[in-house]
Amino acid sequence: GTAIRVPTEDPGLHSPNQSRHPSTLLGSCAALVGGLVCLAISNIFSILIIVLGALNVDNCPVQPMIPIYLIVSGALAIVSSALRYYVNWKTMQARPDKYEQPTLISVFVGISGLFGIVWLILGMVWTFGANPGYETASPRYCDYWTYMVSYVSFLVLFALLAASCCCCVCAVAAAAALADGERERRQG
C-alpha cells in the first residue's frame, strides 16, 4: 500500500536557527502530561474492573454475565491502549512521511472496535435488565460493587456522550458564525 503523507510543519514557519516559543513547548508538555495522566487513570480503572469482575464471577446469579462483561471490557481497554501506544511510538520513531501502519494492526483495530461496540451493547442489556437485590440469600442477588461499577460506568459514558454532542454542536455553531463574520468582512 501507499503511505499517506502529511506535512508535519510548514518549513517557512521556523528557520533552523530559531527555537520554538516557550509557550508552545509548555503547551506540548502540558498536553503530554495530561495525556499520560488520563492514560494512567484509564488503565488503573481497567485493572480494577478486571479484578472486581474476577473476584465476583460467581457472585451475581441474577445476571452472571455482568462480571464477565467487566473482565472483558477491562482487558479490551488495556489491549486497545497498548496498541495505540505502540502505534504512536512507532510513528514517533519513523520519519513522518515514511511510517505506514501495518495491515494486521489496522485489521485488529477494526475488529476490536466492532467487538467493543457489540460488547458495550450487550453489557448495557445485561446491566440494565438485571434489577438485582443485594441480599445474598435472594435469587436476584448481585454483588453491590460489581453491579454498581457496571451501572455507573454506563451513566458516565452517557454523560460524556451527551457532553461531546453538545461540544460538537457548539463548535459547528461557532464555525458557522466565524464563517459568516469572515464573509461579511470580505463583502463589507
PDB file of C-alpha atoms in Angstrom:
ATOM      1  CA  GLY A   1       0.000   0.000   0.000  1.00  0.00           C
ATOM      2  CA  THR A   2       0.909   3.585  -0.189  1.00  0.00           C
ATOM      3  CA  ALA A   3       1.530   5.707   2.861  1.00  0.00           C
ATOM      4  CA  ILE A   4      -0.438   8.896   3.360  1.00  0.00           C
ATOM      5  CA  ARG A   5       1.989  11.749   3.534  1.00  0.00           C
ATOM      6  CA  VAL A   6       1.009  14.562   5.850  1.00  0.00           C
ATOM      7  CA  PRO A   7       3.320  17.514   6.257  1.00  0.00           C
ATOM      8  CA  THR A   8       4.027  17.992   9.954  1.00  0.00           C
ATOM      9  CA  GLU A   9       5.237  21.557   9.817  1.00  0.00           C
ATOM     10  CA  ASP A  10       5.446  24.400   7.335  1.00  0.00           C
ATOM     11  CA  PRO A  11       9.162  24.788   6.610  1.00  0.00           C
ATOM     12  CA  GLY A  12       8.694  28.546   6.376  1.00  0.00           C
ATOM     13  CA  LEU A  13       7.485  28.862   9.972  1.00  0.00           C
ATOM     14  CA  HIS A  14      10.861  28.455  11.676  1.00  0.00           C
ATOM     15  CA  SER A  15      14.329  28.941  10.386  1.00  0.00           C
ATOM     16  CA  PRO A  16      16.884  26.363  11.529  1.00  0.00           C
ATOM     17  CA  ASN A  17      18.388  28.914  13.936  1.00  0.00           C
ATOM     18  CA  GLN A  18      15.084  29.792  15.630  1.00  0.00           C
ATOM     19  CA  SER A  19      13.953  27.878  18.692  1.00  0.00           C
ATOM     20  CA  ARG A  20      10.322  27.162  19.369  1.00  0.00           C
ATOM     21  CA  HIS A  21       8.422  29.652  21.506  1.00  0.00           C
ATOM     22  CA  PRO A  22       8.446  28.656  25.210  1.00  0.00           C
ATOM     23  CA  SER A  23       4.632  28.761  25.464  1.00  0.00           C
ATOM     24  CA  THR A  24       4.387  26.228  22.619  1.00  0.00           C
ATOM     25  CA  LEU A  25       6.821  23.948  24.419  1.00  0.00           C
ATOM     26  CA  LEU A  26       4.932  24.409  27.686  1.00  0.00           C
ATOM     27  CA  GLY A  27       1.636  23.605  25.946  1.00  0.00           C
ATOM     28  CA  SER A  28       3.146  20.472  24.417  1.00  0.00           C
ATOM     29  CA  CYS A  29       4.467  19.350  27.800  1.00  0.00           C
ATOM     30  CA  ALA A  30       1.106  20.023  29.444  1.00  0.00           C
ATOM     31  CA  ALA A  31      -0.675  18.022  26.746  1.00  0.00           C
ATOM     32  CA  LEU A  32       1.793  15.154  27.189  1.00  0.00           C
ATOM     33  CA  VAL A  33       1.415  15.131  30.977  1.00  0.00           C
ATOM     34  CA  GLY A  34      -2.372  15.398  30.683  1.00  0.00           C
ATOM     35  CA  GLY A  35      -2.440  12.532  28.212  1.00  0.00           C
ATOM     36  CA  LEU A  36      -0.255  10.368  30.447  1.00  0.00           C
ATOM     37  CA  VAL A  37      -2.447  11.099  33.474  1.00  0.00           C
ATOM     38  CA  CYS A  38      -5.594  10.166  31.516  1.00  0.00           C
ATOM     39  CA  LEU A  39      -3.886   7.011  30.257  1.00  0.00           C
ATOM     40  CA  ALA A  40      -2.823   6.046  33.776  1.00  0.00           C
ATOM     41  CA  ILE A  41      -6.309   6.629  35.206  1.00  0.00           C
ATOM     42  CA  SER A  42      -7.885   4.674  32.357  1.00  0.00           C
ATOM     43  CA  ASN A  43      -5.521   1.727  32.792  1.00  0.00           C
ATOM     44  CA  ILE A  44      -5.903   1.718  36.586  1.00  0.00           C
ATOM     45  CA  PHE A  45      -9.699   1.714  36.201  1.00  0.00           C
ATOM     46  CA  SER A  46      -9.435  -1.105  33.654  1.00  0.00           C
ATOM     47  CA  ILE A  47      -7.314  -3.203  36.012  1.00  0.00           C
ATOM     48  CA  LEU A  48      -9.734  -2.539  38.874  1.00  0.00           C
ATOM     49  CA  ILE A  49     -12.776  -3.671  36.891  1.00  0.00           C
ATOM     50  CA  ILE A  50     -10.929  -6.807  35.762  1.00  0.00           C
ATOM     51  CA  VAL A  51     -10.118  -7.629  39.405  1.00  0.00           C
ATOM     52  CA  LEU A  52     -13.653  -6.769  40.570  1.00  0.00           C
ATOM     53  CA  GLY A  53     -15.198  -8.951  37.868  1.00  0.00           C
ATOM     54  CA  ALA A  54     -12.807 -11.826  38.547  1.00  0.00           C
ATOM     55  CA  LEU A  55     -13.414 -11.743  42.309  1.00  0.00           C
ATOM     56  CA  ASN A  56     -17.183 -11.758  41.830  1.00  0.00           C
ATOM     57  CA  VAL A  57     -17.595 -14.030  38.827  1.00  0.00           C
ATOM     58  CA  ASP A  58     -19.803 -16.331  40.951  1.00  0.00           C
ATOM     59  CA  ASN A  59     -21.491 -13.555  42.952  1.00  0.00           C
ATOM     60  CA  CYS A  60     -24.098 -12.328  40.503  1.00  0.00           C
ATOM     61  CA  PRO A  61     -26.625 -15.095  39.826  1.00  0.00           C
ATOM     62  CA  VAL A  62     -29.255 -12.590  38.686  1.00  0.00           C
ATOM     63  CA  GLN A  63     -27.054 -11.930  35.616  1.00  0.00           C
ATOM     64  CA  PRO A  64     -23.819 -13.954  35.547  1.00  0.00           C
ATOM     65  CA  MET A  65     -22.569 -12.043  32.502  1.00  0.00           C
ATOM     66  CA  ILE A  66     -22.079  -8.759  34.402  1.00  0.00           C
ATOM     67  CA  PRO A  67     -18.757  -9.846  36.000  1.00  0.00           C
ATOM     68  CA  ILE A  68     -17.672 -11.366  32.676  1.00  0.00           C
ATOM     69  CA  TYR A  69     -18.601  -8.086  30.983  1.00  0.00           C
ATOM     70  CA  LEU A  70     -16.339  -6.203  33.413  1.00  0.00           C
ATOM     71  CA  ILE A  71     -13.412  -8.589  32.867  1.00  0.00           C
ATOM     72  CA  VAL A  72     -13.610  -8.484  29.062  1.00  0.00           C
ATOM     73  CA  SER A  73     -14.195  -4.709  28.951  1.00  0.00           C
ATOM     74  CA  GLY A  74     -11.177  -4.042  31.143  1.00  0.00           C
ATOM     75  CA  ALA A  75      -8.982  -6.371  29.101  1.00  0.00           C
ATOM     76  CA  LEU A  76     -10.167  -4.834  25.824  1.00  0.00           C
ATOM     77  CA  ALA A  77      -9.441  -1.334  27.134  1.00  0.00           C
ATOM     78  CA  ILE A  78      -5.899  -2.293  28.175  1.00  0.00           C
ATOM     79  CA  VAL A  79      -5.150  -4.052  24.875  1.00  0.00           C
ATOM     80  CA  SER A  80      -6.529  -1.085  22.887  1.00  0.00           C
ATOM     81  CA  SER A  81      -4.479   1.322  24.995  1.00  0.00           C
ATOM     82  CA  ALA A  82      -1.314  -0.721  24.469  1.00  0.00           C
ATOM     83  CA  LEU A  83      -1.952  -0.900  20.744  1.00  0.00           C
ATOM     84  CA  ARG A  84      -2.473   2.876  20.491  1.00  0.00           C
ATOM     85  CA  TYR A  85       0.736   3.405  22.479  1.00  0.00           C
ATOM     86  CA  TYR A  86       2.646   1.043  20.162  1.00  0.00           C
ATOM     87  CA  VAL A  87       1.384   2.767  17.010  1.00  0.00           C
ATOM     88  CA  ASN A  88       2.194   6.222  18.418  1.00  0.00           C
ATOM     89  CA  TRP A  89       5.650   5.039  19.483  1.00  0.00           C
ATOM     90  CA  LYS A  90       6.378   3.609  16.009  1.00  0.00           C
ATOM     91  CA  THR A  91       5.058   6.793  14.414  1.00  0.00           C
ATOM     92  CA  MET A  92       7.375   8.958  16.521  1.00  0.00           C
ATOM     93  CA  GLN A  93      10.372   6.729  15.704  1.00  0.00           C
ATOM     94  CA  ALA A  94       9.824   6.917  11.954  1.00  0.00           C
ATOM     95  CA  ARG A  95      10.125   9.909   9.718  1.00  0.00           C
ATOM     96  CA  PRO A  96       6.641  11.412   9.317  1.00  0.00           C
ATOM     97  CA  ASP A  97       6.492  10.617   5.619  1.00  0.00           C
ATOM     98  CA  LYS A  98       7.769   7.042   5.985  1.00  0.00           C
ATOM     99  CA  TYR A  99       5.570   5.359   8.626  1.00  0.00           C
ATOM    100  CA  GLU A 100       2.765   3.195   7.347  1.00  0.00           C
ATOM    101  CA  GLN A 101       0.563   1.343   9.826  1.00  0.00           C
ATOM    102  CA  PRO A 102       0.788  -2.412   9.209  1.00  0.00           C
ATOM    103  CA  THR A 103      -2.340  -4.003   7.741  1.00  0.00           C
ATOM    104  CA  LEU A 104      -2.552  -6.532  10.577  1.00  0.00           C
ATOM    105  CA  ILE A 105      -2.755  -3.731  13.145  1.00  0.00           C
ATOM    106  CA  SER A 106      -5.409  -1.938  11.086  1.00  0.00           C
ATOM    107  CA  VAL A 107      -7.476  -5.129  10.870  1.00  0.00           C
ATOM    108  CA  PHE A 108      -7.097  -5.763  14.609  1.00  0.00           C
ATOM    109  CA  VAL A 109      -8.104  -2.180  15.450  1.00  0.00           C
ATOM    110  CA  GLY A 110     -11.192  -2.506  13.251  1.00  0.00           C
ATOM    111  CA  ILE A 111     -12.229  -5.884  14.652  1.00  0.00           C
ATOM    112  CA  SER A 112     -11.631  -4.817  18.267  1.00  0.00           C
ATOM    113  CA  GLY A 113     -13.625  -1.635  17.641  1.00  0.00           C
ATOM    114  CA  LEU A 114     -16.598  -3.589  16.291  1.00  0.00           C
ATOM    115  CA  PHE A 115     -16.332  -6.130  19.094  1.00  0.00           C
ATOM    116  CA  GLY A 116     -16.181  -3.276  21.630  1.00  0.00           C
ATOM    117  CA  ILE A 117     -19.402  -1.762  20.296  1.00  0.00           C
ATOM    118  CA  VAL A 118     -21.247  -5.110  20.358  1.00  0.00           C
ATOM    119  CA  TRP A 119     -19.860  -5.906  23.828  1.00  0.00           C
ATOM    120  CA  LEU A 120     -20.939  -2.466  25.076  1.00  0.00           C
ATOM    121  CA  ILE A 121     -24.499  -3.022  23.849  1.00  0.00           C
ATOM    122  CA  LEU A 122     -24.606  -6.482  25.428  1.00  0.00           C
ATOM    123  CA  GLY A 123     -23.239  -5.059  28.680  1.00  0.00           C
ATOM    124  CA  MET A 124     -25.997  -2.441  28.743  1.00  0.00           C
ATOM    125  CA  VAL A 125     -28.659  -5.121  28.176  1.00  0.00           C
ATOM    126  CA  TRP A 126     -27.221  -7.322  30.930  1.00  0.00           C
ATOM    127  CA  THR A 127     -26.741  -4.468  33.399  1.00  0.00           C
ATOM    128  CA  PHE A 128     -29.966  -2.527  32.905  1.00  0.00           C
ATOM    129  CA  GLY A 129     -32.018  -5.714  32.593  1.00  0.00           C
ATOM    130  CA  ALA A 130     -30.757  -7.256  35.837  1.00  0.00           C
ATOM    131  CA  ASN A 131     -32.655  -5.341  38.572  1.00  0.00           C
ATOM    132  CA  PRO A 132     -30.670  -7.086  41.336  1.00  0.00           C
ATOM    133  CA  GLY A 133     -31.171  -7.458  45.037  1.00  0.00           C
ATOM    134  CA  TYR A 134     -28.224  -7.157  47.377  1.00  0.00           C
ATOM    135  CA  GLU A 135     -29.220  -9.769  49.963  1.00  0.00           C
ATOM    136  CA  THR A 136     -27.018 -12.851  49.466  1.00  0.00           C
ATOM    137  CA  ALA A 137     -29.983 -15.180  50.056  1.00  0.00           C
ATOM    138  CA  SER A 138     -32.028 -13.512  47.303  1.00  0.00           C
ATOM    139  CA  PRO A 139     -32.350 -15.315  43.947  1.00  0.00           C
ATOM    140  CA  ARG A 140     -31.885 -11.895  42.348  1.00  0.00           C
ATOM    141  CA  TYR A 141     -28.569 -11.307  44.156  1.00  0.00           C
ATOM    142  CA  CYS A 142     -25.636  -9.497  42.591  1.00  0.00           C
ATOM    143  CA  ASP A 143     -22.623  -8.164  44.448  1.00  0.00           C
ATOM    144  CA  TYR A 144     -23.317  -4.485  45.104  1.00  0.00           C
ATOM    145  CA  TRP A 145     -19.970  -3.147  43.832  1.00  0.00           C
ATOM    146  CA  THR A 146     -19.927  -5.369  40.763  1.00  0.00           C
ATOM    147  CA  TYR A 147     -23.351  -4.166  39.706  1.00  0.00           C
ATOM    148  CA  MET A 148     -22.802  -0.513  40.662  1.00  0.00           C
ATOM    149  CA  VAL A 149     -19.465  -0.215  38.865  1.00  0.00           C
ATOM    150  CA  SER A 150     -21.068  -1.579  35.702  1.00  0.00           C
ATOM    151  CA  TYR A 151     -24.175   0.605  36.103  1.00  0.00           C
ATOM    152  CA  VAL A 152     -22.337   3.824  36.941  1.00  0.00           C
ATOM    153  CA  SER A 153     -19.795   3.313  34.138  1.00  0.00           C
ATOM    154  CA  PHE A 154     -22.688   3.346  31.662  1.00  0.00           C
ATOM    155  CA  LEU A 155     -24.113   6.508  33.226  1.00  0.00           C
ATOM    156  CA  VAL A 156     -20.706   8.191  32.954  1.00  0.00           C
ATOM    157  CA  LEU A 157     -20.438   7.019  29.339  1.00  0.00           C
ATOM    158  CA  PHE A 158     -23.862   8.502  28.540  1.00  0.00           C
ATOM    159  CA  ALA A 159     -22.932  11.795  30.245  1.00  0.00           C
ATOM    160  CA  LEU A 160     -19.665  12.009  28.287  1.00  0.00           C
ATOM    161  CA  LEU A 161     -21.501  11.217  25.063  1.00  0.00           C
ATOM    162  CA  ALA A 162     -24.066  13.954  25.755  1.00  0.00           C
ATOM    163  CA  ALA A 163     -21.299  16.445  26.610  1.00  0.00           C
ATOM    164  CA  SER A 164     -19.439  15.520  23.389  1.00  0.00           C
ATOM    165  CA  CYS A 165     -22.582  16.072  21.336  1.00  0.00           C
ATOM    166  CA  CYS A 166     -23.106  19.483  22.972  1.00  0.00           C
ATOM    167  CA  CYS A 167     -19.478  20.432  22.276  1.00  0.00           C
ATOM    168  CA  CYS A 168     -19.825  19.379  18.634  1.00  0.00           C
ATOM    169  CA  VAL A 169     -22.990  21.436  18.196  1.00  0.00           C
ATOM    170  CA  CYS A 170     -21.284  24.449  19.802  1.00  0.00           C
ATOM    171  CA  ALA A 171     -18.197  24.007  17.613  1.00  0.00           C
ATOM    172  CA  VAL A 172     -20.308  23.824  14.444  1.00  0.00           C
ATOM    173  CA  ALA A 173     -22.291  26.910  15.508  1.00  0.00           C
ATOM    174  CA  ALA A 174     -19.076  28.814  16.294  1.00  0.00           C
ATOM    175  CA  ALA A 175     -17.514  27.807  12.961  1.00  0.00           C
ATOM    176  CA  ALA A 176     -20.653  28.917  11.116  1.00  0.00           C
ATOM    177  CA  ALA A 177     -20.636  32.263  12.960  1.00  0.00           C
ATOM    178  CA  LEU A 178     -16.944  32.786  12.172  1.00  0.00           C
ATOM    179  CA  ALA A 179     -17.519  31.923   8.520  1.00  0.00           C
ATOM    180  CA  ASP A 180     -20.452  34.371   8.357  1.00  0.00           C
ATOM    181  CA  GLY A 181     -18.349  37.066  10.021  1.00  0.00           C
ATOM    182  CA  GLU A 182     -15.484  36.451   7.603  1.00  0.00           C
ATOM    183  CA  ARG A 183     -17.855  36.566   4.625  1.00  0.00           C
ATOM    184  CA  GLU A 184     -19.380  39.858   5.845  1.00  0.00           C
ATOM    185  CA  ARG A 185     -15.896  41.312   6.431  1.00  0.00           C
ATOM    186  CA  ARG A 186     -14.852  40.450   2.862  1.00  0.00           C
ATOM    187  CA  GLN A 187     -18.037  41.868   1.356  1.00  0.00           C
ATOM    188  CA  GLY A 188     -18.165  44.958   3.553  1.00  0.00           C
TER     189      GLY A 188
END
